[in-house]
mmCIF file of C-alpha atoms in Angstrom:
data_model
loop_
_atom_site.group_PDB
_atom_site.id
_atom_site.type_symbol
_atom_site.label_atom_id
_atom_site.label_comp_id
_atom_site.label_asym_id
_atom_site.label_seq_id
_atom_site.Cartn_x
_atom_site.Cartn_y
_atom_site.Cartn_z
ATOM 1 C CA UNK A 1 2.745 -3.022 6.978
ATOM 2 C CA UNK A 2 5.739 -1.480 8.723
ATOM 3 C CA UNK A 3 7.505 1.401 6.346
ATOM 4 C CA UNK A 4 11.161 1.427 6.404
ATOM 5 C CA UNK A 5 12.865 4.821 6.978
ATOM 6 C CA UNK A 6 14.296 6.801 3.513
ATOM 7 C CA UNK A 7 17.637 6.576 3.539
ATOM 8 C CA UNK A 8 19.692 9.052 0.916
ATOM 9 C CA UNK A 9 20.524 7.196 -2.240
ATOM 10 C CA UNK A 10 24.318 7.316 -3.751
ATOM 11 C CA UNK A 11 23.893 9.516 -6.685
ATOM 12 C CA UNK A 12 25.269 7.963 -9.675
ATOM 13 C CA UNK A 13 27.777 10.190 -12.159
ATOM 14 C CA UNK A 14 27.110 10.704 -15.278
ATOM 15 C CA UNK A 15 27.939 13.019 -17.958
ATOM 16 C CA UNK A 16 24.370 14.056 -18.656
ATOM 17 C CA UNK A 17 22.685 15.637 -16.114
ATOM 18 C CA UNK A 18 19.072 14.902 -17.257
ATOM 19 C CA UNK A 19 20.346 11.316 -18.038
ATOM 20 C CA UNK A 20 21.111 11.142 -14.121
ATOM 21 C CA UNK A 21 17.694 12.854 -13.598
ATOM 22 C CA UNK A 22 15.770 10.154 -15.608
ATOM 23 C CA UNK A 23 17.290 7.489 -13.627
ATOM 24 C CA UNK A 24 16.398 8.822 -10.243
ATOM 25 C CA UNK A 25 12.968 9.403 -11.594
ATOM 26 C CA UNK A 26 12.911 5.639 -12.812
ATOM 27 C CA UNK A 27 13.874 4.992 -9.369
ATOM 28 C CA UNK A 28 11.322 6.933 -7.913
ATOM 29 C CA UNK A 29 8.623 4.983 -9.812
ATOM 30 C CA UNK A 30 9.518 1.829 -9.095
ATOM 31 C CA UNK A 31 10.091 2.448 -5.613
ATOM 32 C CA UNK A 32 7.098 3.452 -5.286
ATOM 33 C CA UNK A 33 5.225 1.153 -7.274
ATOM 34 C CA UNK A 34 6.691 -1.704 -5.012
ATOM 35 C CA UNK A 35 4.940 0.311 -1.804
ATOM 36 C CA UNK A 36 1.839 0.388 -3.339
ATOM 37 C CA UNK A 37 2.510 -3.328 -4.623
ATOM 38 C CA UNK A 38 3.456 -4.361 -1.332
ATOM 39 C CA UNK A 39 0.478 -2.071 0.208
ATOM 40 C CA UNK A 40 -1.929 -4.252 -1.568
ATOM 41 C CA UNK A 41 -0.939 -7.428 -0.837
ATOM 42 C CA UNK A 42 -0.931 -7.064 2.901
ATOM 43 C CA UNK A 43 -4.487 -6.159 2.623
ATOM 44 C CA UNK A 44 -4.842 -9.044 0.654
ATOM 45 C CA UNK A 45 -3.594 -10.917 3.205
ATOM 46 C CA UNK A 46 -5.442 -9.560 5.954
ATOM 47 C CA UNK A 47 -8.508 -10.194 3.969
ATOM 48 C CA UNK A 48 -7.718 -13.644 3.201
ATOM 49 C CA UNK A 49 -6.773 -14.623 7.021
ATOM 50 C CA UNK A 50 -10.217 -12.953 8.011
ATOM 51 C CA UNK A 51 -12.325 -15.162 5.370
ATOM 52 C CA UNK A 52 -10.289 -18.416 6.691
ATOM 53 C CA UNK A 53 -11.374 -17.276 10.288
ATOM 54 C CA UNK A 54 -14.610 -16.793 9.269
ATOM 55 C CA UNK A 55 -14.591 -20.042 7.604
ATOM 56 C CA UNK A 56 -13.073 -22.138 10.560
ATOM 57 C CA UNK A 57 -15.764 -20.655 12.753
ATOM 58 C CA UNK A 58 -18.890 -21.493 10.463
ATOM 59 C CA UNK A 59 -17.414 -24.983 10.747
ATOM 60 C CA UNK A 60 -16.125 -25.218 14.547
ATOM 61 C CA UNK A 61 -12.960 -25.632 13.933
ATOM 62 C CA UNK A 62 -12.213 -21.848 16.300
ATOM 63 C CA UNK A 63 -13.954 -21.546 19.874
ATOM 64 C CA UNK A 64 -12.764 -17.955 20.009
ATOM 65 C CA UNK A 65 -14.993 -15.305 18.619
ATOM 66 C CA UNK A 66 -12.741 -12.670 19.539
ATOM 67 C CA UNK A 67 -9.959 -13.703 17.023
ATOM 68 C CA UNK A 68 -12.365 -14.033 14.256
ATOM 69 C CA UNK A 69 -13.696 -10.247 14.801
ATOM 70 C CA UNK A 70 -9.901 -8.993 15.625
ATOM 71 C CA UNK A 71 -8.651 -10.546 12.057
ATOM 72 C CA UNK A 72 -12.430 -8.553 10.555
ATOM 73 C CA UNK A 73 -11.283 -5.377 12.189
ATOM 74 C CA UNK A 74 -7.830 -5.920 10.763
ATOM 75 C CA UNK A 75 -9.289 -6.425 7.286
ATOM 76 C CA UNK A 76 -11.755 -3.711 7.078
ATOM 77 C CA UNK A 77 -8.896 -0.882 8.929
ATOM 78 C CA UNK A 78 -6.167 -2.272 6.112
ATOM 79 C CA UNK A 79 -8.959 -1.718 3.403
ATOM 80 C CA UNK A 80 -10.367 1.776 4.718
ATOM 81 C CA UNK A 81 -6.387 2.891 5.054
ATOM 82 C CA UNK A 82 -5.774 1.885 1.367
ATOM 83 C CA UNK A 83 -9.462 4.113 0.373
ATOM 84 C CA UNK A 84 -7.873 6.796 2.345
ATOM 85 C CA UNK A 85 -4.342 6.285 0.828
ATOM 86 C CA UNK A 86 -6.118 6.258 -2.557
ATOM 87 C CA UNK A 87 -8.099 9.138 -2.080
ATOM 88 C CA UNK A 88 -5.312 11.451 -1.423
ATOM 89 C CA UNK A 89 -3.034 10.350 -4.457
ATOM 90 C CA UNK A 90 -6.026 11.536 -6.324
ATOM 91 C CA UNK A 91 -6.749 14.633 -5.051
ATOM 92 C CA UNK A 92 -3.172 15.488 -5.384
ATOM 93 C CA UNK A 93 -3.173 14.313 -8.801
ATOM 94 C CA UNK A 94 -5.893 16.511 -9.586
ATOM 95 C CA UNK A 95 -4.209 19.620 -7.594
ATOM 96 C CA UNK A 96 -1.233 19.147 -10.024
ATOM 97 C CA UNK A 97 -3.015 18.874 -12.887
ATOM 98 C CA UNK A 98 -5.154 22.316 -12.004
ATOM 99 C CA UNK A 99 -1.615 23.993 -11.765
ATOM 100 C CA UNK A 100 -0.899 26.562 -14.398
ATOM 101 C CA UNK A 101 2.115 27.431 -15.369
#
């Protein structure tokens, strides 16, 4: 998954400033929600090319052993990256909601 730089958004005018707020916050949220959407379905993908590997060599159809464990590897990094991604959303999560005020 390759991540795109940020680049500064145009900020929209509006006569409310905590309508403007809300908006950016909506953006936020669904910006984000499309990483983690996106996130998920290349290790979906990876996982799926590494069964069809698997598959093609339990029925000869691939010579090369080394492309079957190279599409594995891929799998099981994208999967342990997402645990690790996961991980960290909830410990931060749980940070923030230890806060006091």
């Amino acid at each position: 998954m390759a991540l795109s730089p940020l680049s500064p958004r145009a900020s929209k005018s509006s006569t409310d400033p905590g309508q403007s707020e809300q908006v950016r916050t909506d953006e936020a949220q669904n910006s984000f929600g499309n990483m983690l959407n996106e996130a998920l379905q290349n290790v979906q993908n990876h996982q799926d090319a590494s069964k069809e590997k698997t598959e093609q060599l339990l029925t000869g159809e691939v010579d090369n052993l080394h492309d079957v464990f190279i599409a594995s590897e891929k799998a099981g990094v994208a999967l342990q990256a997402t645990v690790e991604v996961r991980d960290k959303v909830i410990d931060a999560y749980d940070s923030v909601m230890r806060m006091t005020l």
